[in-house]
Amino acid sequence: MKCHGLVILAEMIPLSAPLMVLVEPTNRCNFKCAYCPTGDNSLLNKAHPHLSGDMSFEFFKKIVDDMNAFLPAKIKRVQLFKDGEPLLHPKIIEMIKYAKASPAITEVDTTTNASLLDYDMAEKIVLAKLDSIRISFEGTVLNEEYQKITRSNYTYDGIKHNLYLLAEAKNKHKSRVPYIEAKLIDTGLSLELKGKFTKDFSGIADEVIFDPLVDRKGGSGRVLKGEKELLPAGVCPVPFYGLAVNFNGTVCVCCGDWGYATLVGDLNQESLYDIWHGDRLHAFRKMHVEFRKSEHPLCGKCEYMRRLPWQSNIDQMSLENPQKILRRLQKVIFNKSI
């Protein structure tokens, strides 16, 4: 059974705590995938010159401890991933354990390219009780092409072997977690190649997923290749249920915001609780509820919300009851006009 489910967002907002918080251990990556901004140094330098590194473990603990302020409400999921490869962080296992021990967090997961997932790392992940892990395969099931796409020496078969090691460690310890997702970026793959991927992980992974190739570099989230049902949506629900913490402590609204265009706070100067209930995020939400996202340089061209499940759609509520969506806790913000 998958350890996280979906809820109807319109029935829950306004939320006293985010449902999901991404915390980025590092924005460094050992892959340089052709379609990913993380692999394009010239693009990153234009957005934020020389801004790369690892989050310190002490600062990570501060972020997790900040979440206690939301109690008795809980963060449903903390995802240890944003733009980089989390297994590059030397304290990633300690981060998992610390987050898992928090009374304010329901579950912890991560996404990885699995290049560093040897048996020792796999066993540590299992013993740390990580709830779920998404192994991201980059655009092909052919070894030489895999090396070209990732601009690395890693092959599809090598990453497949690493996922098998994780499943082996999980079975050895008779553990139900982590829930293993094998995800392949669909770059226009044939049915034959998709079939190979499904066969390779049937009975090994808990779930096999095909994600379309989207425009991450341009920031539009538009589907470039692959199949994905697109739903009509004008209001992005993400500002109403989640936050993304960058490695340096700045906080964005959007998980896809590698250029830091949706900044709403800085945990070096304020708490996660205050950011969630603060004026900057409130103004950002208001822009979306009023269908003014075209005013924003990133949101104005973004189609990401059209790929979200129907449970996340809040367009109708935005038309009928925008006051309910925008209402904030009175004990945090007094006499503020919505």
mmCIF file of N, CA and C in Angstrom, residues 70-197:
data_model
loop_
_atom_site.group_PDB
_atom_site.id
_atom_site.type_symbol
_atom_site.label_atom_id
_atom_site.label_comp_id
_atom_site.label_asym_id
_atom_site.label_seq_id
_atom_site.Cartn_x
_atom_site.Cartn_y
_atom_site.Cartn_z
ATOM 1 N N PHE A 70 3.786 24.192 14.195
ATOM 2 C CA PHE A 70 2.494 23.923 13.553
ATOM 3 C C PHE A 70 1.628 22.954 14.361
ATOM 4 N N LEU A 71 2.232 22.228 15.305
ATOM 5 C CA LEU A 71 1.480 21.253 16.094
ATOM 6 C C LEU A 71 0.300 21.921 16.809
ATOM 7 N N PRO A 72 -0.873 21.262 16.895
ATOM 8 C CA PRO A 72 -1.099 19.840 16.624
ATOM 9 C C PRO A 72 -1.266 19.473 15.149
ATOM 10 N N ALA A 73 -1.358 20.486 14.261
ATOM 11 C CA ALA A 73 -1.360 20.162 12.832
ATOM 12 C C ALA A 73 -0.004 19.579 12.452
ATOM 13 N N LYS A 74 -0.005 18.713 11.438
ATOM 14 C CA LYS A 74 1.243 18.065 11.019
ATOM 15 C C LYS A 74 1.554 18.335 9.554
ATOM 16 N N ILE A 75 2.853 18.327 9.238
ATOM 17 C CA ILE A 75 3.304 18.332 7.849
ATOM 18 C C ILE A 75 3.130 16.905 7.351
ATOM 19 N N LYS A 76 2.293 16.712 6.346
ATOM 20 C CA LYS A 76 2.001 15.356 5.890
ATOM 21 C C LYS A 76 3.212 14.695 5.234
ATOM 22 N N ARG A 77 3.996 15.491 4.513
ATOM 23 C CA ARG A 77 5.173 14.904 3.865
ATOM 24 C C ARG A 77 6.307 15.913 3.794
ATOM 25 N N VAL A 78 7.480 15.499 4.188
ATOM 26 C CA VAL A 78 8.705 16.265 3.952
ATOM 27 C C VAL A 78 9.505 15.517 2.903
ATOM 28 N N GLN A 79 9.797 16.200 1.815
ATOM 29 C CA GLN A 79 10.542 15.588 0.721
ATOM 30 C C GLN A 79 11.965 16.132 0.715
ATOM 31 N N LEU A 80 12.940 15.256 0.910
ATOM 32 C CA LEU A 80 14.349 15.667 0.937
ATOM 33 C C LEU A 80 14.904 15.678 -0.484
ATOM 34 N N PHE A 81 14.488 16.683 -1.212
ATOM 35 C CA PHE A 81 14.890 16.802 -2.614
ATOM 36 C C PHE A 81 14.299 18.082 -3.184
ATOM 37 N N LYS A 82 15.068 18.728 -4.073
ATOM 38 C CA LYS A 82 14.513 19.783 -4.917
ATOM 39 C C LYS A 82 15.250 19.770 -6.243
ATOM 40 N N ASP A 83 16.408 20.452 -6.314
ATOM 41 C CA ASP A 83 17.111 20.543 -7.599
ATOM 42 C C ASP A 83 18.347 19.652 -7.699
ATOM 43 N N GLY A 84 18.920 19.236 -6.600
ATOM 44 C CA GLY A 84 20.160 18.465 -6.651
ATOM 45 C C GLY A 84 19.954 16.983 -6.415
ATOM 46 N N GLU A 85 21.057 16.258 -6.280
ATOM 47 C CA GLU A 85 21.039 14.821 -5.994
ATOM 48 C C GLU A 85 21.260 14.630 -4.485
ATOM 49 N N PRO A 86 20.223 14.264 -3.740
ATOM 50 C CA PRO A 86 20.319 14.238 -2.275
ATOM 51 C C PRO A 86 21.347 13.272 -1.709
ATOM 52 N N LEU A 87 21.638 12.173 -2.412
ATOM 53 C CA LEU A 87 22.593 11.212 -1.866
ATOM 54 C C LEU A 87 24.032 11.726 -1.905
ATOM 55 N N LEU A 88 24.257 12.863 -2.538
ATOM 56 C CA LEU A 88 25.572 13.499 -2.492
ATOM 57 C C LEU A 88 25.847 14.128 -1.130
ATOM 58 N N HIS A 89 24.798 14.399 -0.372
ATOM 59 C CA HIS A 89 24.997 15.038 0.922
ATOM 60 C C HIS A 89 25.562 14.030 1.917
ATOM 61 N N PRO A 90 26.675 14.351 2.572
ATOM 62 C CA PRO A 90 27.312 13.386 3.475
ATOM 63 C C PRO A 90 26.470 13.048 4.708
ATOM 64 N N LYS A 91 25.452 13.853 5.004
ATOM 65 C CA LYS A 91 24.626 13.623 6.191
ATOM 66 C C LYS A 91 23.185 13.235 5.820
ATOM 67 N N ILE A 92 22.991 12.712 4.633
ATOM 68 C CA ILE A 92 21.619 12.447 4.180
ATOM 69 C C ILE A 92 20.915 11.431 5.077
ATOM 70 N N ILE A 93 21.603 10.413 5.543
ATOM 71 C CA ILE A 93 20.968 9.421 6.420
ATOM 72 C C ILE A 93 20.589 10.056 7.754
ATOM 73 N N GLU A 94 21.471 10.883 8.292
ATOM 74 C CA GLU A 94 21.163 11.582 9.535
ATOM 75 C C GLU A 94 19.966 12.508 9.352
ATOM 76 N N MET A 95 19.863 13.128 8.172
ATOM 77 C CA MET A 95 18.720 13.994 7.884
ATOM 78 C C MET A 95 17.421 13.196 7.873
ATOM 79 N N ILE A 96 17.459 12.032 7.230
ATOM 80 C CA ILE A 96 16.267 11.181 7.195
ATOM 81 C C ILE A 96 15.847 10.808 8.615
ATOM 82 N N LYS A 97 16.802 10.366 9.424
ATOM 83 C CA LYS A 97 16.502 9.941 10.792
ATOM 84 C C LYS A 97 15.939 11.091 11.627
ATOM 85 N N TYR A 98 16.523 12.275 11.475
ATOM 86 C CA TYR A 98 16.075 13.411 12.279
ATOM 87 C C TYR A 98 14.655 13.815 11.898
ATOM 88 N N ALA A 99 14.379 13.835 10.595
ATOM 89 C CA ALA A 99 13.032 14.182 10.147
ATOM 90 C C ALA A 99 12.022 13.124 10.573
ATOM 91 N N LYS A 100 12.417 11.860 10.495
ATOM 92 C CA LYS A 100 11.522 10.776 10.899
ATOM 93 C C LYS A 100 11.172 10.848 12.379
ATOM 94 N N ALA A 101 12.073 11.371 13.193
ATOM 95 C CA ALA A 101 11.849 11.445 14.641
ATOM 96 C C ALA A 101 10.974 12.636 15.039
ATOM 97 N N SER A 102 10.687 13.524 14.103
ATOM 98 C CA SER A 102 9.930 14.730 14.432
ATOM 99 C C SER A 102 8.449 14.419 14.655
ATOM 100 N N PRO A 103 7.863 14.917 15.732
ATOM 101 C CA PRO A 103 6.437 14.710 15.965
ATOM 102 C C PRO A 103 5.559 15.513 15.012
ATOM 103 N N ALA A 104 6.169 16.466 14.294
ATOM 104 C CA ALA A 104 5.404 17.331 13.400
ATOM 105 C C ALA A 104 5.329 16.810 11.965
ATOM 106 N N ILE A 105 6.011 15.698 11.686
ATOM 107 C CA ILE A 105 6.096 15.184 10.319
ATOM 108 C C ILE A 105 5.475 13.792 10.241
ATOM 109 N N THR A 106 4.584 13.600 9.267
ATOM 110 C CA THR A 106 3.936 12.295 9.119
ATOM 111 C C THR A 106 4.801 11.318 8.341
ATOM 112 N N GLU A 107 5.373 11.759 7.226
ATOM 113 C CA GLU A 107 6.212 10.865 6.433
ATOM 114 C C GLU A 107 7.313 11.637 5.726
ATOM 115 N N VAL A 108 8.372 10.923 5.375
ATOM 116 C CA VAL A 108 9.558 11.508 4.744
ATOM 117 C C VAL A 108 9.875 10.729 3.486
ATOM 118 N N ASP A 109 10.173 11.434 2.403
ATOM 119 C CA ASP A 109 10.564 10.727 1.184
ATOM 120 C C ASP A 109 11.670 11.484 0.467
ATOM 121 N N THR A 110 12.155 10.908 -0.616
ATOM 122 C CA THR A 110 13.168 11.570 -1.430
ATOM 123 C C THR A 110 13.081 11.080 -2.861
ATOM 124 N N THR A 111 13.761 11.799 -3.737
ATOM 125 C CA THR A 111 13.913 11.421 -5.138
ATOM 126 C C THR A 111 15.400 11.405 -5.441
ATOM 127 N N THR A 112 15.864 10.384 -6.151
ATOM 128 C CA THR A 112 17.295 10.241 -6.409
ATOM 129 C C THR A 112 17.547 9.638 -7.779
ATOM 130 N N ASN A 113 18.711 9.939 -8.352
ATOM 131 C CA ASN A 113 19.095 9.263 -9.594
ATOM 132 C C ASN A 113 19.721 7.900 -9.316
ATOM 133 N N ALA A 114 19.917 7.568 -8.030
ATOM 134 C CA ALA A 114 20.366 6.239 -7.560
ATOM 135 C C ALA A 114 21.771 5.868 -8.001
ATOM 136 N N SER A 115 22.527 6.799 -8.524
ATOM 137 C CA SER A 115 23.895 6.477 -8.945
ATOM 138 C C SER A 115 24.778 6.097 -7.764
ATOM 139 N N LEU A 116 24.478 6.652 -6.592
ATOM 140 C CA LEU A 116 25.277 6.398 -5.389
ATOM 141 C C LEU A 116 24.625 5.372 -4.464
ATOM 142 N N LEU A 117 23.628 4.693 -4.953
ATOM 143 C CA LEU A 117 22.864 3.757 -4.139
ATOM 144 C C LEU A 117 23.506 2.363 -4.163
ATOM 145 N N ASP A 118 24.652 2.226 -3.487
ATOM 146 C CA ASP A 118 25.250 0.902 -3.340
ATOM 147 C C ASP A 118 24.531 0.168 -2.205
ATOM 148 N N TYR A 119 24.964 -1.062 -1.894
ATOM 149 C CA TYR A 119 24.224 -1.845 -0.901
ATOM 150 C C TYR A 119 24.313 -1.210 0.485
ATOM 151 N N ASP A 120 25.451 -0.637 0.821
ATOM 152 C CA ASP A 120 25.601 -0.010 2.130
ATOM 153 C C ASP A 120 24.620 1.147 2.290
ATOM 154 N N MET A 121 24.513 1.985 1.264
ATOM 155 C CA MET A 121 23.570 3.096 1.311
ATOM 156 C C MET A 121 22.131 2.583 1.338
ATOM 157 N N ALA A 122 21.857 1.552 0.547
ATOM 158 C CA ALA A 122 20.509 0.981 0.505
ATOM 159 C C ALA A 122 20.085 0.479 1.884
ATOM 160 N N GLU A 123 20.981 -0.223 2.557
ATOM 161 C CA GLU A 123 20.653 -0.762 3.875
ATOM 162 C C GLU A 123 20.446 0.361 4.887
ATOM 163 N N LYS A 124 21.245 1.407 4.809
ATOM 164 C CA LYS A 124 21.081 2.542 5.713
ATOM 165 C C LYS A 124 19.729 3.226 5.495
ATOM 166 N N ILE A 125 19.316 3.337 4.250
ATOM 167 C CA ILE A 125 18.021 3.948 3.937
ATOM 168 C C ILE A 125 16.881 3.124 4.511
ATOM 169 N N VAL A 126 16.977 1.800 4.365
ATOM 170 C CA VAL A 126 15.948 0.915 4.911
ATOM 171 C C VAL A 126 15.891 1.023 6.431
ATOM 172 N N LEU A 127 17.038 0.983 7.073
ATOM 173 C CA LEU A 127 17.092 1.025 8.535
ATOM 174 C C LEU A 127 16.680 2.392 9.087
ATOM 175 N N ALA A 128 16.819 3.440 8.280
ATOM 176 C CA ALA A 128 16.394 4.780 8.695
ATOM 177 C C ALA A 128 14.885 4.950 8.586
ATOM 178 N N LYS A 129 14.215 3.966 7.993
ATOM 179 C CA LYS A 129 12.749 3.956 7.873
ATOM 180 C C LYS A 129 12.208 5.071 6.977
ATOM 181 N N LEU A 130 12.977 5.415 5.939
ATOM 182 C CA LEU A 130 12.454 6.345 4.942
ATOM 183 C C LEU A 130 11.139 5.791 4.395
ATOM 184 N N ASP A 131 10.109 6.639 4.302
ATOM 185 C CA ASP A 131 8.790 6.137 3.918
ATOM 186 C C ASP A 131 8.685 5.781 2.440
ATOM 187 N N SER A 132 9.253 6.607 1.578
ATOM 188 C CA SER A 132 9.190 6.295 0.149
ATOM 189 C C SER A 132 10.374 6.916 -0.572
ATOM 190 N N ILE A 133 10.715 6.311 -1.699
ATOM 191 C CA ILE A 133 11.854 6.784 -2.488
ATOM 192 C C ILE A 133 11.512 6.639 -3.958
ATOM 193 N N ARG A 134 11.802 7.672 -4.702
ATOM 194 C CA ARG A 134 11.523 7.710 -6.124
ATOM 195 C C ARG A 134 12.847 7.607 -6.867
ATOM 196 N N ILE A 135 13.041 6.518 -7.591
ATOM 197 C CA ILE A 135 14.267 6.357 -8.390
ATOM 198 C C ILE A 135 13.980 6.894 -9.787
ATOM 199 N N SER A 136 14.663 7.969 -10.157
ATOM 200 C CA SER A 136 14.389 8.630 -11.421
ATOM 201 C C SER A 136 15.349 8.134 -12.501
ATOM 202 N N PHE A 137 14.800 7.474 -13.508
ATOM 203 C CA PHE A 137 15.563 7.016 -14.675
ATOM 204 C C PHE A 137 15.410 8.060 -15.771
ATOM 205 N N GLU A 138 16.547 8.379 -16.403
ATOM 206 C CA GLU A 138 16.599 9.570 -17.247
ATOM 207 C C GLU A 138 16.433 9.302 -18.736
ATOM 208 N N GLY A 139 15.212 9.109 -19.149
ATOM 209 C CA GLY A 139 14.853 9.225 -20.556
ATOM 210 C C GLY A 139 15.095 8.056 -21.478
ATOM 211 N N THR A 140 15.654 6.941 -20.987
ATOM 212 C CA THR A 140 15.903 5.816 -21.877
ATOM 213 C C THR A 140 16.201 4.556 -21.068
ATOM 214 N N VAL A 141 16.128 3.409 -21.738
ATOM 215 C CA VAL A 141 16.519 2.136 -21.122
ATOM 216 C C VAL A 141 17.715 1.544 -21.857
ATOM 217 N N LEU A 142 18.374 2.358 -22.668
ATOM 218 C CA LEU A 142 19.534 1.922 -23.440
ATOM 219 C C LEU A 142 20.798 2.525 -22.836
ATOM 220 N N ASN A 143 21.794 1.700 -22.612
ATOM 221 C CA ASN A 143 22.959 2.121 -21.832
ATOM 222 C C ASN A 143 23.731 3.291 -22.432
ATOM 223 N N GLU A 144 24.077 3.205 -23.699
ATOM 224 C CA GLU A 144 24.870 4.278 -24.312
ATOM 225 C C GLU A 144 24.091 5.583 -24.353
ATOM 226 N N GLU A 145 22.819 5.480 -24.653
ATOM 227 C CA GLU A 145 21.980 6.681 -24.701
ATOM 228 C C GLU A 145 21.827 7.282 -23.305
ATOM 229 N N TYR A 146 21.797 6.428 -22.293
ATOM 230 C CA TYR A 146 21.692 6.905 -20.913
ATOM 231 C C TYR A 146 22.895 7.764 -20.547
ATOM 232 N N GLN A 147 24.065 7.319 -20.964
ATOM 233 C CA GLN A 147 25.279 8.082 -20.688
ATOM 234 C C GLN A 147 25.279 9.419 -21.430
ATOM 235 N N LYS A 148 24.703 9.433 -22.619
ATOM 236 C CA LYS A 148 24.644 10.683 -23.384
ATOM 237 C C LYS A 148 23.678 11.671 -22.740
ATOM 238 N N ILE A 149 22.521 11.172 -22.316
ATOM 239 C CA ILE A 149 21.518 12.050 -21.712
ATOM 240 C C ILE A 149 22.017 12.623 -20.396
ATOM 241 N N THR A 150 22.604 11.773 -19.565
ATOM 242 C CA THR A 150 23.049 12.209 -18.233
ATOM 243 C C THR A 150 24.431 12.844 -18.247
ATOM 244 N N ARG A 151 25.143 12.706 -19.379
ATOM 245 C CA ARG A 151 26.505 13.219 -19.508
ATOM 246 C C ARG A 151 27.366 12.714 -18.346
ATOM 247 N N SER A 152 27.256 11.405 -18.139
ATOM 248 C CA SER A 152 27.973 10.746 -17.054
ATOM 249 C C SER A 152 28.424 9.371 -17.526
ATOM 250 N N ASN A 153 29.102 8.640 -16.656
ATOM 251 C CA ASN A 153 29.523 7.272 -16.979
ATOM 252 C C ASN A 153 28.519 6.227 -16.490
ATOM 253 N N TYR A 154 27.396 6.669 -15.946
ATOM 254 C CA TYR A 154 26.410 5.737 -15.420
ATOM 255 C C TYR A 154 25.502 5.225 -16.528
ATOM 256 N N THR A 155 25.127 3.961 -16.418
ATOM 257 C CA THR A 155 24.272 3.332 -17.422
ATOM 258 C C THR A 155 22.916 2.977 -16.830
ATOM 259 N N TYR A 156 21.981 2.703 -17.710
ATOM 260 C CA TYR A 156 20.654 2.253 -17.273
ATOM 261 C C TYR A 156 20.770 0.966 -16.468
ATOM 262 N N ASP A 157 21.560 0.027 -16.956
ATOM 263 C CA ASP A 157 21.701 -1.252 -16.246
ATOM 264 C C ASP A 157 22.326 -1.059 -14.864
ATOM 265 N N GLY A 158 23.234 -0.104 -14.758
ATOM 266 C CA GLY A 158 23.860 0.166 -13.469
ATOM 267 C C GLY A 158 22.866 0.727 -12.467
ATOM 268 N N ILE A 159 22.008 1.646 -12.907
ATOM 269 C CA ILE A 159 20.992 2.221 -12.016
ATOM 270 C C ILE A 159 19.946 1.158 -11.671
ATOM 271 N N LYS A 160 19.610 0.327 -12.640
ATOM 272 C CA LYS A 160 18.663 -0.769 -12.384
ATOM 273 C C LYS A 160 19.223 -1.697 -11.305
ATOM 274 N N HIS A 161 20.500 -2.008 -11.399
ATOM 275 C CA HIS A 161 21.145 -2.866 -10.399
ATOM 276 C C HIS A 161 21.045 -2.237 -9.003
ATOM 277 N N ASN A 162 21.231 -0.926 -8.933
ATOM 278 C CA ASN A 162 21.167 -0.245 -7.647
ATOM 279 C C ASN A 162 19.766 -0.293 -7.044
ATOM 280 N N LEU A 163 18.755 -0.169 -7.890
ATOM 281 C CA LEU A 163 17.382 -0.293 -7.378
ATOM 282 C C LEU A 163 17.143 -1.703 -6.853
ATOM 283 N N TYR A 164 17.681 -2.692 -7.548
ATOM 284 C CA TYR A 164 17.560 -4.081 -7.086
ATOM 285 C C TYR A 164 18.227 -4.256 -5.712
ATOM 286 N N LEU A 165 19.364 -3.575 -5.500
ATOM 287 C CA LEU A 165 20.036 -3.651 -4.207
ATOM 288 C C LEU A 165 19.139 -3.098 -3.091
ATOM 289 N N LEU A 166 18.423 -2.017 -3.389
ATOM 290 C CA LEU A 166 17.515 -1.441 -2.404
ATOM 291 C C LEU A 166 16.390 -2.417 -2.068
ATOM 292 N N ALA A 167 15.836 -3.049 -3.095
ATOM 293 C CA ALA A 167 14.782 -4.030 -2.865
ATOM 294 C C ALA A 167 15.315 -5.218 -2.064
ATOM 295 N N GLU A 168 16.555 -5.606 -2.334
ATOM 296 C CA GLU A 168 17.178 -6.712 -1.599
ATOM 297 C C GLU A 168 17.341 -6.357 -0.124
ATOM 298 N N ALA A 169 17.807 -5.141 0.151
ATOM 299 C CA ALA A 169 17.973 -4.706 1.545
ATOM 300 C C ALA A 169 16.627 -4.628 2.254
ATOM 301 N N LYS A 170 15.625 -4.174 1.544
ATOM 302 C CA LYS A 170 14.283 -4.076 2.109
ATOM 303 C C LYS A 170 13.748 -5.463 2.477
ATOM 304 N N ASN A 171 13.964 -6.425 1.582
ATOM 305 C CA ASN A 171 13.514 -7.797 1.835
ATOM 306 C C ASN A 171 14.298 -8.442 2.976
ATOM 307 N N LYS A 172 15.591 -8.163 3.020
ATOM 308 C CA LYS A 172 16.436 -8.737 4.067
ATOM 309 C C LYS A 172 15.935 -8.347 5.452
ATOM 310 N N HIS A 173 15.526 -7.098 5.588
ATOM 311 C CA HIS A 173 15.085 -6.603 6.890
ATOM 312 C C HIS A 173 13.566 -6.718 7.071
ATOM 313 N N LYS A 174 12.909 -7.384 6.097
ATOM 314 C CA LYS A 174 11.461 -7.596 6.178
ATOM 315 C C LYS A 174 10.719 -6.286 6.456
ATOM 316 N N SER A 175 11.125 -5.253 5.740
ATOM 317 C CA SER A 175 10.582 -3.917 5.941
ATOM 318 C C SER A 175 9.541 -3.564 4.876
ATOM 319 N N ARG A 176 8.482 -2.889 5.306
ATOM 320 C CA ARG A 176 7.473 -2.415 4.361
ATOM 321 C C ARG A 176 7.896 -1.107 3.700
ATOM 322 N N VAL A 177 8.885 -0.467 4.266
ATOM 323 C CA VAL A 177 9.367 0.792 3.704
ATOM 324 C C VAL A 177 10.866 0.679 3.405
ATOM 325 N N PRO A 178 11.348 1.500 2.464
ATOM 326 C CA PRO A 178 10.602 2.520 1.740
ATOM 327 C C PRO A 178 9.739 1.948 0.612
ATOM 328 N N TYR A 179 8.640 2.646 0.343
ATOM 329 C CA TYR A 179 7.844 2.375 -0.849
ATOM 330 C C TYR A 179 8.696 2.796 -2.049
ATOM 331 N N ILE A 180 8.966 1.885 -2.964
ATOM 332 C CA ILE A 180 9.904 2.152 -4.066
ATOM 333 C C ILE A 180 9.153 2.471 -5.350
ATOM 334 N N GLU A 181 9.398 3.641 -5.887
ATOM 335 C CA GLU A 181 8.835 4.032 -7.173
ATOM 336 C C GLU A 181 9.953 4.049 -8.222
ATOM 337 N N ALA A 182 9.760 3.329 -9.299
ATOM 338 C CA ALA A 182 10.676 3.380 -10.439
ATOM 339 C C ALA A 182 10.046 4.299 -11.481
ATOM 340 N N LYS A 183 10.660 5.454 -11.688
ATOM 341 C CA LYS A 183 10.081 6.470 -12.569
ATOM 342 C C LYS A 183 10.988 6.705 -13.771
ATOM 343 N N LEU A 184 10.406 6.656 -14.953
ATOM 344 C CA LEU A 184 11.159 6.894 -16.186
ATOM 345 C C LEU A 184 10.641 8.150 -16.862
ATOM 346 N N ILE A 185 11.540 9.081 -17.166
ATOM 347 C CA ILE A 185 11.178 10.263 -17.944
ATOM 348 C C ILE A 185 10.939 9.828 -19.383
ATOM 349 N N ASP A 186 9.725 10.062 -19.871
ATOM 350 C CA ASP A 186 9.331 9.615 -21.204
ATOM 351 C C ASP A 186 9.741 10.658 -22.244
ATOM 352 N N THR A 187 10.788 10.363 -22.968
ATOM 353 C CA THR A 187 11.287 11.266 -24.010
ATOM 354 C C THR A 187 10.749 10.888 -25.388
ATOM 355 N N GLY A 188 9.546 10.313 -25.386
ATOM 356 C CA GLY A 188 8.954 9.837 -26.636
ATOM 357 C C GLY A 188 9.313 8.397 -26.907
ATOM 358 N N LEU A 189 9.377 7.587 -25.867
ATOM 359 C CA LEU A 189 9.801 6.191 -25.972
ATOM 360 C C LEU A 189 8.765 5.331 -26.682
ATOM 361 N N SER A 190 9.264 4.305 -27.370
ATOM 362 C CA SER A 190 8.377 3.358 -28.044
ATOM 363 C C SER A 190 7.692 2.464 -27.014
ATOM 364 N N LEU A 191 6.616 1.804 -27.421
ATOM 365 C CA LEU A 191 5.918 0.874 -26.541
ATOM 366 C C LEU A 191 6.838 -0.272 -26.136
ATOM 367 N N GLU A 192 7.739 -0.651 -27.032
ATOM 368 C CA GLU A 192 8.681 -1.735 -26.737
ATOM 369 C C GLU A 192 9.611 -1.354 -25.587
ATOM 370 N N LEU A 193 10.152 -0.122 -25.623
ATOM 371 C CA LEU A 193 11.071 0.308 -24.584
ATOM 372 C C LEU A 193 10.343 0.545 -23.258
ATOM 373 N N LYS A 194 9.124 1.037 -23.336
ATOM 374 C CA LYS A 194 8.324 1.192 -22.123
ATOM 375 C C LYS A 194 8.021 -0.176 -21.517
ATOM 376 N N GLY A 195 7.753 -1.119 -22.394
ATOM 377 C CA GLY A 195 7.469 -2.470 -21.935
ATOM 378 C C GLY A 195 8.669 -3.086 -21.227
ATOM 379 N N LYS A 196 9.866 -2.807 -21.737
ATOM 380 C CA LYS A 196 11.082 -3.316 -21.089
ATOM 381 C C LYS A 196 11.214 -2.739 -19.688
ATOM 382 N N PHE A 197 10.969 -1.430 -19.559
ATOM 383 C CA PHE A 197 11.085 -0.782 -18.258
ATOM 384 C C PHE A 197 10.092 -1.394 -17.260
#
